[in-house]
Each structure stands twice: as structure tokens, then as C-alpha cells.
Amino acid sequence: MIWHLSNRADPRARDIADRHYNRQKPGTPQFVPPGRCCVLYTETDSGKALWVTSYPFAEYVKHQWAGAWICSAFRNEGAGTASEMIREAVAATRAFFGEPPELGMMTFINTKKVRPTKRHGKDTWGLTYEKAGFHLVGKTKKGLLAFQLLPKDMPAAEKALEPIKEDHNEQAETD
């Protein structure tokens, strides 16, 4: 497990969230949609990453996958292999929330804001999610690609690591 538990106002995670294409108000203290959430953060020798699972109450959801967990942000800035990181984040989400909802987990990709990957000479989106077990299941009314990971395809629950503590004395010790 590479992921550490974080929270919706962690400044380190917020810095990464500010660089994610769906961030609505960069710089604001909180970067997660309202409601239940599982925020994960990691730092490795090679980079950093952020994952956010939102678990909105179905009655407030407007798309056809109401009740599913939503990957509302994943940004990998060189911290590891993205598809493996996604699988671990799903495992950590399962440990955090418990049994997944019947509709599993969804993620949505805006093809106007994400660069495609070439596959057999064609532009494709969501390849990393497909490698992690998600399947393209349609589009939202606004045209976002919808990818779903059903509970039967999810990895077993695995707890995320404890939050990374900020060491405020680190600078003082090196002076």
C-alpha cells in the first residue's frame, strides 16, 4: 500500500488538486465535493499523487449511476504506475467505506480536457482505468465518458497508511 489517509483540506493534497483539470476554484482550502469522501495522498522518491473517492447520497446525484462511489480526482505526478495506484486506491476505499455499493465505482473523463492515448492508431481515453479493471459504460448528459468498476472486479479491502505527519521542526534541525 502506497496511499496514506488524508483529508479534504490537506495543503499538500490541495496543491496537487489545484493542478487537476476539474478543480473549480484553485487555492480554496477545500478541494473535495460536499458529502462523504475518502482522500488519499502519497509521496515517493519520484513524485506525489492524490486520489479522492466521493460517496454522494444518491438523492443528490443527477447521473444514472446514483449511489456509486465516484473517483472525483486522481492525479499522479510521477509517484508510480497509475493503474496499480488506482487498484490500491480502490482497495483503500473499500477498507475506508466497507462493502461497495451495487454500482461499484465510477469515474468520468472529459475528453476536451484530457489528452488521449493512441491505441491501434486511434485516440482513446481511460486506458489507465481500463488497465485497472474499469469498463467504459456510456456517457453523461454533458458528454463525459463514464467508466465503471463493479464490486466483483474490485481488489480486496486494504487499509491505507496513516496520514503523513508534517514535520515543522525539520527546518530547525537542519539549520
PDB file of N, CA and C in Angstrom, residues 11-116:
ATOM      1  N   PRO A  11      -3.134  20.695   2.868  1.00  0.00           N
ATOM      2  CA  PRO A  11      -2.500  21.620   1.928  1.00  0.00           C
ATOM      3  C   PRO A  11      -1.611  20.927   0.888  1.00  0.00           C
ATOM      4  N   ARG A  12      -0.961  19.824   1.255  1.00  0.00           N
ATOM      5  CA  ARG A  12      -0.124  19.105   0.268  1.00  0.00           C
ATOM      6  C   ARG A  12      -0.991  18.495  -0.819  1.00  0.00           C
ATOM      7  N   ALA A  13      -2.087  17.879  -0.415  1.00  0.00           N
ATOM      8  CA  ALA A  13      -3.011  17.290  -1.382  1.00  0.00           C
ATOM      9  C   ALA A  13      -3.696  18.384  -2.197  1.00  0.00           C
ATOM     10  N   ARG A  14      -4.009  19.499  -1.552  1.00  0.00           N
ATOM     11  CA  ARG A  14      -4.652  20.612  -2.261  1.00  0.00           C
ATOM     12  C   ARG A  14      -3.764  21.138  -3.385  1.00  0.00           C
ATOM     13  N   ASP A  15      -2.458  21.193  -3.149  1.00  0.00           N
ATOM     14  CA  ASP A  15      -1.542  21.657  -4.197  1.00  0.00           C
ATOM     15  C   ASP A  15      -1.658  20.797  -5.452  1.00  0.00           C
ATOM     16  N   ILE A  16      -1.787  19.492  -5.273  1.00  0.00           N
ATOM     17  CA  ILE A  16      -1.952  18.594  -6.419  1.00  0.00           C
ATOM     18  C   ILE A  16      -3.341  18.775  -7.019  1.00  0.00           C
ATOM     19  N   ALA A  17      -4.351  18.861  -6.162  1.00  0.00           N
ATOM     20  CA  ALA A  17      -5.726  19.055  -6.637  1.00  0.00           C
ATOM     21  C   ALA A  17      -5.840  20.326  -7.478  1.00  0.00           C
ATOM     22  N   ASP A  18      -5.100  21.360  -7.098  1.00  0.00           N
ATOM     23  CA  ASP A  18      -5.143  22.622  -7.856  1.00  0.00           C
ATOM     24  C   ASP A  18      -4.664  22.435  -9.294  1.00  0.00           C
ATOM     25  N   ARG A  19      -3.884  21.388  -9.560  1.00  0.00           N
ATOM     26  CA  ARG A  19      -3.386  21.128 -10.915  1.00  0.00           C
ATOM     27  C   ARG A  19      -4.247  20.120 -11.672  1.00  0.00           C
ATOM     28  N   HIS A  20      -5.308  19.618 -11.026  1.00  0.00           N
ATOM     29  CA  HIS A  20      -6.211  18.676 -11.699  1.00  0.00           C
ATOM     30  C   HIS A  20      -7.192  19.463 -12.560  1.00  0.00           C
ATOM     31  N   TYR A  21      -7.517  18.935 -13.719  1.00  0.00           N
ATOM     32  CA  TYR A  21      -8.332  19.683 -14.674  1.00  0.00           C
ATOM     33  C   TYR A  21      -9.743  19.995 -14.187  1.00  0.00           C
ATOM     34  N   ASN A  22     -10.278  19.237 -13.257  1.00  0.00           N
ATOM     35  CA  ASN A  22     -11.657  19.517 -12.842  1.00  0.00           C
ATOM     36  C   ASN A  22     -11.756  20.421 -11.614  1.00  0.00           C
ATOM     37  N   ARG A  23     -10.626  20.923 -11.134  1.00  0.00           N
ATOM     38  CA  ARG A  23     -10.623  21.804  -9.955  1.00  0.00           C
ATOM     39  C   ARG A  23     -11.355  23.088 -10.299  1.00  0.00           C
ATOM     40  N   GLN A  24     -12.402  23.404  -9.555  1.00  0.00           N
ATOM     41  CA  GLN A  24     -13.228  24.561  -9.880  1.00  0.00           C
ATOM     42  C   GLN A  24     -12.677  25.873  -9.348  1.00  0.00           C
ATOM     43  N   LYS A  25     -12.105  25.853  -8.140  1.00  0.00           N
ATOM     44  CA  LYS A  25     -11.587  27.088  -7.555  1.00  0.00           C
ATOM     45  C   LYS A  25     -10.210  26.832  -6.951  1.00  0.00           C
ATOM     46  N   PRO A  26      -9.164  26.773  -7.784  1.00  0.00           N
ATOM     47  CA  PRO A  26      -7.814  26.533  -7.244  1.00  0.00           C
ATOM     48  C   PRO A  26      -7.482  27.531  -6.134  1.00  0.00           C
ATOM     49  N   GLY A  27      -6.821  27.010  -5.108  1.00  0.00           N
ATOM     50  CA  GLY A  27      -6.410  27.851  -3.986  1.00  0.00           C
ATOM     51  C   GLY A  27      -7.356  27.854  -2.815  1.00  0.00           C
ATOM     52  N   THR A  28      -8.631  27.488  -3.029  1.00  0.00           N
ATOM     53  CA  THR A  28      -9.545  27.445  -1.892  1.00  0.00           C
ATOM     54  C   THR A  28      -9.140  26.294  -0.976  1.00  0.00           C
ATOM     55  N   PRO A  29      -9.379  26.438   0.319  1.00  0.00           N
ATOM     56  CA  PRO A  29      -8.867  25.449   1.288  1.00  0.00           C
ATOM     57  C   PRO A  29      -9.365  24.021   1.064  1.00  0.00           C
ATOM     58  N   GLN A  30     -10.629  23.855   0.658  1.00  0.00           N
ATOM     59  CA  GLN A  30     -11.155  22.507   0.463  1.00  0.00           C
ATOM     60  C   GLN A  30     -11.274  22.209  -1.030  1.00  0.00           C
ATOM     61  N   PHE A  31     -10.952  20.977  -1.399  1.00  0.00           N
ATOM     62  CA  PHE A  31     -10.894  20.615  -2.821  1.00  0.00           C
ATOM     63  C   PHE A  31     -11.739  19.389  -3.150  1.00  0.00           C
ATOM     64  N   VAL A  32     -12.625  18.998  -2.229  1.00  0.00           N
ATOM     65  CA  VAL A  32     -13.443  17.804  -2.396  1.00  0.00           C
ATOM     66  C   VAL A  32     -14.909  18.219  -2.432  1.00  0.00           C
ATOM     67  N   PRO A  33     -15.710  17.557  -3.284  1.00  0.00           N
ATOM     68  CA  PRO A  33     -17.143  17.876  -3.289  1.00  0.00           C
ATOM     69  C   PRO A  33     -17.765  17.644  -1.913  1.00  0.00           C
ATOM     70  N   PRO A  34     -18.877  18.303  -1.625  1.00  0.00           N
ATOM     71  CA  PRO A  34     -19.548  18.104  -0.341  1.00  0.00           C
ATOM     72  C   PRO A  34     -19.957  16.641  -0.158  1.00  0.00           C
ATOM     73  N   GLY A  35     -20.045  16.214   1.085  1.00  0.00           N
ATOM     74  CA  GLY A  35     -20.505  14.864   1.369  1.00  0.00           C
ATOM     75  C   GLY A  35     -19.386  13.942   1.828  1.00  0.00           C
ATOM     76  N   ARG A  36     -19.692  12.662   1.857  1.00  0.00           N
ATOM     77  CA  ARG A  36     -18.742  11.652   2.322  1.00  0.00           C
ATOM     78  C   ARG A  36     -17.580  11.531   1.333  1.00  0.00           C
ATOM     79  N   CYS A  37     -16.372  11.341   1.877  1.00  0.00           N
ATOM     80  CA  CYS A  37     -15.214  11.230   0.994  1.00  0.00           C
ATOM     81  C   CYS A  37     -14.096  10.429   1.637  1.00  0.00           C
ATOM     82  N   CYS A  38     -13.247   9.881   0.791  1.00  0.00           N
ATOM     83  CA  CYS A  38     -12.017   9.215   1.192  1.00  0.00           C
ATOM     84  C   CYS A  38     -10.908   9.884   0.392  1.00  0.00           C
ATOM     85  N   VAL A  39     -10.036  10.610   1.073  1.00  0.00           N
ATOM     86  CA  VAL A  39      -8.950  11.328   0.416  1.00  0.00           C
ATOM     87  C   VAL A  39      -7.641  10.594   0.716  1.00  0.00           C
ATOM     88  N   LEU A  40      -6.907  10.299  -0.346  1.00  0.00           N
ATOM     89  CA  LEU A  40      -5.635   9.596  -0.231  1.00  0.00           C
ATOM     90  C   LEU A  40      -4.538  10.428  -0.860  1.00  0.00           C
ATOM     91  N   TYR A  41      -3.351  10.346  -0.258  1.00  0.00           N
ATOM     92  CA  TYR A  41      -2.214  11.132  -0.729  1.00  0.00           C
ATOM     93  C   TYR A  41      -0.966  10.276  -0.586  1.00  0.00           C
ATOM     94  N   THR A  42      -0.015  10.455  -1.475  1.00  0.00           N
ATOM     95  CA  THR A  42       1.255   9.763  -1.322  1.00  0.00           C
ATOM     96  C   THR A  42       2.395  10.631  -1.822  1.00  0.00           C
ATOM     97  N   GLU A  43       3.540  10.404  -1.242  1.00  0.00           N
ATOM     98  CA  GLU A  43       4.801  10.997  -1.682  1.00  0.00           C
ATOM     99  C   GLU A  43       5.801   9.852  -1.800  1.00  0.00           C
ATOM    100  N   THR A  44       6.480   9.778  -2.925  1.00  0.00           N
ATOM    101  CA  THR A  44       7.533   8.790  -3.105  1.00  0.00           C
ATOM    102  C   THR A  44       8.806   9.546  -3.479  1.00  0.00           C
ATOM    103  N   ASP A  45       9.893   8.819  -3.652  1.00  0.00           N
ATOM    104  CA  ASP A  45      11.137   9.460  -4.080  1.00  0.00           C
ATOM    105  C   ASP A  45      10.988  10.093  -5.456  1.00  0.00           C
ATOM    106  N   SER A  46      10.071   9.556  -6.260  1.00  0.00           N
ATOM    107  CA  SER A  46       9.936  10.041  -7.633  1.00  0.00           C
ATOM    108  C   SER A  46       8.784  11.015  -7.860  1.00  0.00           C
ATOM    109  N   GLY A  47       7.861  11.150  -6.901  1.00  0.00           N
ATOM    110  CA  GLY A  47       6.757  12.061  -7.133  1.00  0.00           C
ATOM    111  C   GLY A  47       5.685  12.004  -6.065  1.00  0.00           C
ATOM    112  N   LYS A  48       4.536  12.603  -6.405  1.00  0.00           N
ATOM    113  CA  LYS A  48       3.396  12.704  -5.486  1.00  0.00           C
ATOM    114  C   LYS A  48       2.130  12.330  -6.237  1.00  0.00           C
ATOM    115  N   ALA A  49       1.085  12.004  -5.482  1.00  0.00           N
ATOM    116  CA  ALA A  49      -0.194  11.685  -6.109  1.00  0.00           C
ATOM    117  C   ALA A  49      -1.336  11.942  -5.138  1.00  0.00           C
ATOM    118  N   LEU A  50      -2.516  12.121  -5.719  1.00  0.00           N
ATOM    119  CA  LEU A  50      -3.750  12.384  -4.975  1.00  0.00           C
ATOM    120  C   LEU A  50      -4.862  11.516  -5.544  1.00  0.00           C
ATOM    121  N   TRP A  51      -5.702  10.990  -4.660  1.00  0.00           N
ATOM    122  CA  TRP A  51      -6.904  10.242  -5.053  1.00  0.00           C
ATOM    123  C   TRP A  51      -8.039  10.709  -4.156  1.00  0.00           C
ATOM    124  N   VAL A  52      -9.203  10.937  -4.755  1.00  0.00           N
ATOM    125  CA  VAL A  52     -10.391  11.288  -3.978  1.00  0.00           C
ATOM    126  C   VAL A  52     -11.545  10.390  -4.412  1.00  0.00           C
ATOM    127  N   THR A  53     -12.107   9.663  -3.452  1.00  0.00           N
ATOM    128  CA  THR A  53     -13.359   8.943  -3.687  1.00  0.00           C
ATOM    129  C   THR A  53     -14.454   9.720  -2.981  1.00  0.00           C
ATOM    130  N   SER A  54     -15.441  10.140  -3.748  1.00  0.00           N
ATOM    131  CA  SER A  54     -16.627  10.783  -3.184  1.00  0.00           C
ATOM    132  C   SER A  54     -17.716   9.726  -3.091  1.00  0.00           C
ATOM    133  N   TYR A  55     -18.523   9.828  -2.072  1.00  0.00           N
ATOM    134  CA  TYR A  55     -19.632   8.893  -1.890  1.00  0.00           C
ATOM    135  C   TYR A  55     -20.890   9.707  -1.660  1.00  0.00           C
ATOM    136  N   PRO A  56     -21.382  10.354  -2.724  1.00  0.00           N
ATOM    137  CA  PRO A  56     -22.546  11.234  -2.570  1.00  0.00           C
ATOM    138  C   PRO A  56     -23.815  10.445  -2.265  1.00  0.00           C
ATOM    139  N   PHE A  57     -24.715  11.080  -1.548  1.00  0.00           N
ATOM    140  CA  PHE A  57     -26.015  10.470  -1.306  1.00  0.00           C
ATOM    141  C   PHE A  57     -26.766  10.442  -2.634  1.00  0.00           C
ATOM    142  N   ALA A  58     -27.344   9.297  -2.960  1.00  0.00           N
ATOM    143  CA  ALA A  58     -27.959   9.078  -4.268  1.00  0.00           C
ATOM    144  C   ALA A  58     -28.996  10.139  -4.634  1.00  0.00           C
ATOM    145  N   GLU A  59     -29.721  10.625  -3.638  1.00  0.00           N
ATOM    146  CA  GLU A  59     -30.783  11.593  -3.942  1.00  0.00           C
ATOM    147  C   GLU A  59     -30.250  12.930  -4.466  1.00  0.00           C
ATOM    148  N   TYR A  60     -28.940  13.174  -4.312  1.00  0.00           N
ATOM    149  CA  TYR A  60     -28.354  14.432  -4.790  1.00  0.00           C
ATOM    150  C   TYR A  60     -27.588  14.261  -6.099  1.00  0.00           C
ATOM    151  N   VAL A  61     -27.627  13.078  -6.679  1.00  0.00           N
ATOM    152  CA  VAL A  61     -26.858  12.785  -7.884  1.00  0.00           C
ATOM    153  C   VAL A  61     -27.770  12.866  -9.106  1.00  0.00           C
ATOM    154  N   LYS A  62     -27.251  13.492 -10.159  1.00  0.00           N
ATOM    155  CA  LYS A  62     -28.063  13.692 -11.357  1.00  0.00           C
ATOM    156  C   LYS A  62     -27.763  12.695 -12.471  1.00  0.00           C
ATOM    157  N   HIS A  63     -26.655  11.953 -12.393  1.00  0.00           N
ATOM    158  CA  HIS A  63     -26.349  10.989 -13.454  1.00  0.00           C
ATOM    159  C   HIS A  63     -26.981   9.631 -13.137  1.00  0.00           C
ATOM    160  N   GLN A  64     -26.954   8.735 -14.102  1.00  0.00           N
ATOM    161  CA  GLN A  64     -27.651   7.452 -13.966  1.00  0.00           C
ATOM    162  C   GLN A  64     -26.967   6.457 -13.035  1.00  0.00           C
ATOM    163  N   TRP A  65     -25.803   6.798 -12.496  1.00  0.00           N
ATOM    164  CA  TRP A  65     -25.079   5.889 -11.607  1.00  0.00           C
ATOM    165  C   TRP A  65     -25.183   6.356 -10.146  1.00  0.00           C
ATOM    166  N   ALA A  66     -26.294   6.953  -9.803  1.00  0.00           N
ATOM    167  CA  ALA A  66     -26.512   7.435  -8.438  1.00  0.00           C
ATOM    168  C   ALA A  66     -26.346   6.294  -7.449  1.00  0.00           C
ATOM    169  N   GLY A  67     -25.610   6.540  -6.393  1.00  0.00           N
ATOM    170  CA  GLY A  67     -25.360   5.534  -5.374  1.00  0.00           C
ATOM    171  C   GLY A  67     -23.976   4.915  -5.477  1.00  0.00           C
ATOM    172  N   ALA A  68     -23.305   5.096  -6.596  1.00  0.00           N
ATOM    173  CA  ALA A  68     -21.951   4.552  -6.776  1.00  0.00           C
ATOM    174  C   ALA A  68     -20.928   5.442  -6.079  1.00  0.00           C
ATOM    175  N   TRP A  69     -19.803   4.844  -5.713  1.00  0.00           N
ATOM    176  CA  TRP A  69     -18.651   5.640  -5.312  1.00  0.00           C
ATOM    177  C   TRP A  69     -18.153   6.346  -6.566  1.00  0.00           C
ATOM    178  N   ILE A  70     -17.595   7.533  -6.398  1.00  0.00           N
ATOM    179  CA  ILE A  70     -17.098   8.306  -7.530  1.00  0.00           C
ATOM    180  C   ILE A  70     -15.631   8.644  -7.308  1.00  0.00           C
ATOM    181  N   CYS A  71     -14.788   8.274  -8.261  1.00  0.00           N
ATOM    182  CA  CYS A  71     -13.421   8.786  -8.238  1.00  0.00           C
ATOM    183  C   CYS A  71     -13.529  10.196  -8.788  1.00  0.00           C
ATOM    184  N   SER A  72     -13.512  11.181  -7.892  1.00  0.00           N
ATOM    185  CA  SER A  72     -13.696  12.561  -8.339  1.00  0.00           C
ATOM    186  C   SER A  72     -12.374  13.244  -8.659  1.00  0.00           C
ATOM    187  N   ALA A  73     -11.254  12.628  -8.274  1.00  0.00           N
ATOM    188  CA  ALA A  73      -9.941  13.167  -8.661  1.00  0.00           C
ATOM    189  C   ALA A  73      -8.874  12.082  -8.498  1.00  0.00           C
ATOM    190  N   PHE A  74      -8.069  11.955  -9.519  1.00  0.00           N
ATOM    191  CA  PHE A  74      -6.848  11.152  -9.441  1.00  0.00           C
ATOM    192  C   PHE A  74      -5.805  11.907 -10.241  1.00  0.00           C
ATOM    193  N   ARG A  75      -4.725  12.241  -9.581  1.00  0.00           N
ATOM    194  CA  ARG A  75      -3.615  12.921 -10.252  1.00  0.00           C
ATOM    195  C   ARG A  75      -2.322  12.283  -9.766  1.00  0.00           C
ATOM    196  N   ASN A  76      -1.579  11.755 -10.712  1.00  0.00           N
ATOM    197  CA  ASN A  76      -0.309  11.103 -10.435  1.00  0.00           C
ATOM    198  C   ASN A  76       0.797  11.963 -11.018  1.00  0.00           C
ATOM    199  N   GLU A  77       1.638  12.484 -10.169  1.00  0.00           N
ATOM    200  CA  GLU A  77       2.764  13.306 -10.618  1.00  0.00           C
ATOM    201  C   GLU A  77       4.063  12.523 -10.414  1.00  0.00           C
ATOM    202  N   GLY A  78       4.122  11.347 -11.072  1.00  0.00           N
ATOM    203  CA  GLY A  78       5.328  10.543 -11.064  1.00  0.00           C
ATOM    204  C   GLY A  78       5.517   9.649  -9.867  1.00  0.00           C
ATOM    205  N   ALA A  79       4.453   9.375  -9.110  1.00  0.00           N
ATOM    206  CA  ALA A  79       4.576   8.584  -7.878  1.00  0.00           C
ATOM    207  C   ALA A  79       4.578   7.074  -8.117  1.00  0.00           C
ATOM    208  N   GLY A  80       4.238   6.631  -9.316  1.00  0.00           N
ATOM    209  CA  GLY A  80       4.202   5.194  -9.580  1.00  0.00           C
ATOM    210  C   GLY A  80       3.408   4.886 -10.830  1.00  0.00           C
ATOM    211  N   THR A  81       3.139   3.595 -11.046  1.00  0.00           N
ATOM    212  CA  THR A  81       2.353   3.147 -12.195  1.00  0.00           C
ATOM    213  C   THR A  81       0.879   3.417 -11.899  1.00  0.00           C
ATOM    214  N   ALA A  82       0.268   4.245 -12.736  1.00  0.00           N
ATOM    215  CA  ALA A  82      -1.081   4.744 -12.467  1.00  0.00           C
ATOM    216  C   ALA A  82      -2.108   3.637 -12.273  1.00  0.00           C
ATOM    217  N   SER A  83      -2.118   2.622 -13.116  1.00  0.00           N
ATOM    218  CA  SER A  83      -3.138   1.581 -12.993  1.00  0.00           C
ATOM    219  C   SER A  83      -2.991   0.827 -11.670  1.00  0.00           C
ATOM    220  N   GLU A  84      -1.768   0.591 -11.217  1.00  0.00           N
ATOM    221  CA  GLU A  84      -1.549  -0.063  -9.923  1.00  0.00           C
ATOM    222  C   GLU A  84      -1.985   0.855  -8.782  1.00  0.00           C
ATOM    223  N   MET A  85      -1.721   2.139  -8.934  1.00  0.00           N
ATOM    224  CA  MET A  85      -2.135   3.103  -7.911  1.00  0.00           C
ATOM    225  C   MET A  85      -3.654   3.160  -7.800  1.00  0.00           C
ATOM    226  N   ILE A  86      -4.338   3.065  -8.932  1.00  0.00           N
ATOM    227  CA  ILE A  86      -5.801   3.066  -8.931  1.00  0.00           C
ATOM    228  C   ILE A  86      -6.319   1.851  -8.177  1.00  0.00           C
ATOM    229  N   ARG A  87      -5.763   0.680  -8.461  1.00  0.00           N
ATOM    230  CA  ARG A  87      -6.193  -0.547  -7.775  1.00  0.00           C
ATOM    231  C   ARG A  87      -5.996  -0.412  -6.254  1.00  0.00           C
ATOM    232  N   GLU A  88      -4.854   0.135  -5.852  1.00  0.00           N
ATOM    233  CA  GLU A  88      -4.608   0.315  -4.419  1.00  0.00           C
ATOM    234  C   GLU A  88      -5.562   1.337  -3.811  1.00  0.00           C
ATOM    235  N   ALA A  89      -5.873   2.381  -4.557  1.00  0.00           N
ATOM    236  CA  ALA A  89      -6.812   3.390  -4.049  1.00  0.00           C
ATOM    237  C   ALA A  89      -8.208   2.798  -3.879  1.00  0.00           C
ATOM    238  N   VAL A  90      -8.616   1.938  -4.798  1.00  0.00           N
ATOM    239  CA  VAL A  90      -9.912   1.267  -4.671  1.00  0.00           C
ATOM    240  C   VAL A  90      -9.901   0.354  -3.445  1.00  0.00           C
ATOM    241  N   ALA A  91      -8.802  -0.375  -3.239  1.00  0.00           N
ATOM    242  CA  ALA A  91      -8.685  -1.243  -2.059  1.00  0.00           C
ATOM    243  C   ALA A  91      -8.769  -0.419  -0.774  1.00  0.00           C
ATOM    244  N   ALA A  92      -8.104   0.731  -0.762  1.00  0.00           N
ATOM    245  CA  ALA A  92      -8.147   1.606   0.412  1.00  0.00           C
ATOM    246  C   ALA A  92      -9.543   2.186   0.615  1.00  0.00           C
ATOM    247  N   THR A  93     -10.221   2.496  -0.475  1.00  0.00           N
ATOM    248  CA  THR A  93     -11.601   2.992  -0.395  1.00  0.00           C
ATOM    249  C   THR A  93     -12.507   1.928   0.221  1.00  0.00           C
ATOM    250  N   ARG A  94     -12.331   0.682  -0.196  1.00  0.00           N
ATOM    251  CA  ARG A  94     -13.134  -0.417   0.367  1.00  0.00           C
ATOM    252  C   ARG A  94     -12.897  -0.542   1.871  1.00  0.00           C
ATOM    253  N   ALA A  95     -11.646  -0.426   2.275  1.00  0.00           N
ATOM    254  CA  ALA A  95     -11.336  -0.522   3.708  1.00  0.00           C
ATOM    255  C   ALA A  95     -11.943   0.660   4.468  1.00  0.00           C
ATOM    256  N   PHE A  96     -11.985   1.811   3.840  1.00  0.00           N
ATOM    257  CA  PHE A  96     -12.488   3.039   4.470  1.00  0.00           C
ATOM    258  C   PHE A  96     -14.014   3.010   4.611  1.00  0.00           C
ATOM    259  N   PHE A  97     -14.722   2.695   3.500  1.00  0.00           N
ATOM    260  CA  PHE A  97     -16.180   2.752   3.490  1.00  0.00           C
ATOM    261  C   PHE A  97     -16.858   1.412   3.786  1.00  0.00           C
ATOM    262  N   GLY A  98     -16.159   0.300   3.617  1.00  0.00           N
ATOM    263  CA  GLY A  98     -16.780  -1.009   3.795  1.00  0.00           C
ATOM    264  C   GLY A  98     -17.243  -1.573   2.465  1.00  0.00           C
ATOM    265  N   GLU A  99     -18.286  -2.385   2.514  1.00  0.00           N
ATOM    266  CA  GLU A  99     -18.774  -3.025   1.293  1.00  0.00           C
ATOM    267  C   GLU A  99     -19.146  -1.980   0.238  1.00  0.00           C
ATOM    268  N   PRO A 100     -18.715  -2.209  -1.000  1.00  0.00           N
ATOM    269  CA  PRO A 100     -19.039  -1.233  -2.045  1.00  0.00           C
ATOM    270  C   PRO A 100     -20.516  -1.275  -2.421  1.00  0.00           C
ATOM    271  N   PRO A 101     -21.005  -0.165  -2.948  1.00  0.00           N
ATOM    272  CA  PRO A 101     -22.397  -0.148  -3.417  1.00  0.00           C
ATOM    273  C   PRO A 101     -22.545  -1.062  -4.635  1.00  0.00           C
ATOM    274  N   GLU A 102     -23.762  -1.447  -4.914  1.00  0.00           N
ATOM    275  CA  GLU A 102     -24.051  -2.360  -6.028  1.00  0.00           C
ATOM    276  C   GLU A 102     -23.480  -1.851  -7.353  1.00  0.00           C
ATOM    277  N   LEU A 103     -23.509  -0.548  -7.559  1.00  0.00           N
ATOM    278  CA  LEU A 103     -22.994   0.026  -8.806  1.00  0.00           C
ATOM    279  C   LEU A 103     -21.482   0.213  -8.794  1.00  0.00           C
ATOM    280  N   GLY A 104     -20.835  -0.130  -7.695  1.00  0.00           N
ATOM    281  CA  GLY A 104     -19.382  -0.072  -7.621  1.00  0.00           C
ATOM    282  C   GLY A 104     -18.846   1.347  -7.606  1.00  0.00           C
ATOM    283  N   MET A 105     -17.818   1.565  -8.423  1.00  0.00           N
ATOM    284  CA  MET A 105     -17.153   2.861  -8.500  1.00  0.00           C
ATOM    285  C   MET A 105     -17.198   3.376  -9.933  1.00  0.00           C
ATOM    286  N   MET A 106     -17.397   4.664 -10.045  1.00  0.00           N
ATOM    287  CA  MET A 106     -17.434   5.339 -11.348  1.00  0.00           C
ATOM    288  C   MET A 106     -16.320   6.376 -11.418  1.00  0.00           C
ATOM    289  N   THR A 107     -15.879   6.643 -12.629  1.00  0.00           N
ATOM    290  CA  THR A 107     -15.049   7.811 -12.880  1.00  0.00           C
ATOM    291  C   THR A 107     -15.492   8.386 -14.212  1.00  0.00           C
ATOM    292  N   PHE A 108     -15.330   9.670 -14.357  1.00  0.00           N
ATOM    293  CA  PHE A 108     -15.785  10.362 -15.558  1.00  0.00           C
ATOM    294  C   PHE A 108     -14.613  11.128 -16.159  1.00  0.00           C
ATOM    295  N   ILE A 109     -14.487  11.058 -17.473  1.00  0.00           N
ATOM    296  CA  ILE A 109     -13.368  11.704 -18.156  1.00  0.00           C
ATOM    297  C   ILE A 109     -13.896  12.703 -19.174  1.00  0.00           C
ATOM    298  N   ASN A 110     -13.392  13.920 -19.083  1.00  0.00           N
ATOM    299  CA  ASN A 110     -13.733  14.978 -20.029  1.00  0.00           C
ATOM    300  C   ASN A 110     -12.721  14.923 -21.166  1.00  0.00           C
ATOM    301  N   THR A 111     -13.139  14.456 -22.324  1.00  0.00           N
ATOM    302  CA  THR A 111     -12.226  14.292 -23.464  1.00  0.00           C
ATOM    303  C   THR A 111     -11.732  15.619 -24.027  1.00  0.00           C
ATOM    304  N   LYS A 112     -12.377  16.709 -23.621  1.00  0.00           N
ATOM    305  CA  LYS A 112     -11.918  18.031 -24.080  1.00  0.00           C
ATOM    306  C   LYS A 112     -10.761  18.549 -23.221  1.00  0.00           C
ATOM    307  N   LYS A 113     -10.562  17.932 -22.050  1.00  0.00           N
ATOM    308  CA  LYS A 113      -9.528  18.417 -21.139  1.00  0.00           C
ATOM    309  C   LYS A 113      -8.431  17.401 -20.838  1.00  0.00           C
ATOM    310  N   VAL A 114      -8.593  16.175 -21.317  1.00  0.00           N
ATOM    311  CA  VAL A 114      -7.605  15.124 -21.080  1.00  0.00           C
ATOM    312  C   VAL A 114      -7.027  14.689 -22.416  1.00  0.00           C
ATOM    313  N   ARG A 115      -5.700  14.582 -22.462  1.00  0.00           N
ATOM    314  CA  ARG A 115      -5.060  14.114 -23.696  1.00  0.00           C
ATOM    315  C   ARG A 115      -5.352  12.634 -23.906  1.00  0.00           C
ATOM    316  N   PRO A 116      -5.625  12.256 -25.140  1.00  0.00           N
ATOM    317  CA  PRO A 116      -5.880  10.835 -25.409  1.00  0.00           C
ATOM    318  C   PRO A 116      -4.570  10.043 -25.503  1.00  0.00           C
TER     319      PRO A 116
END
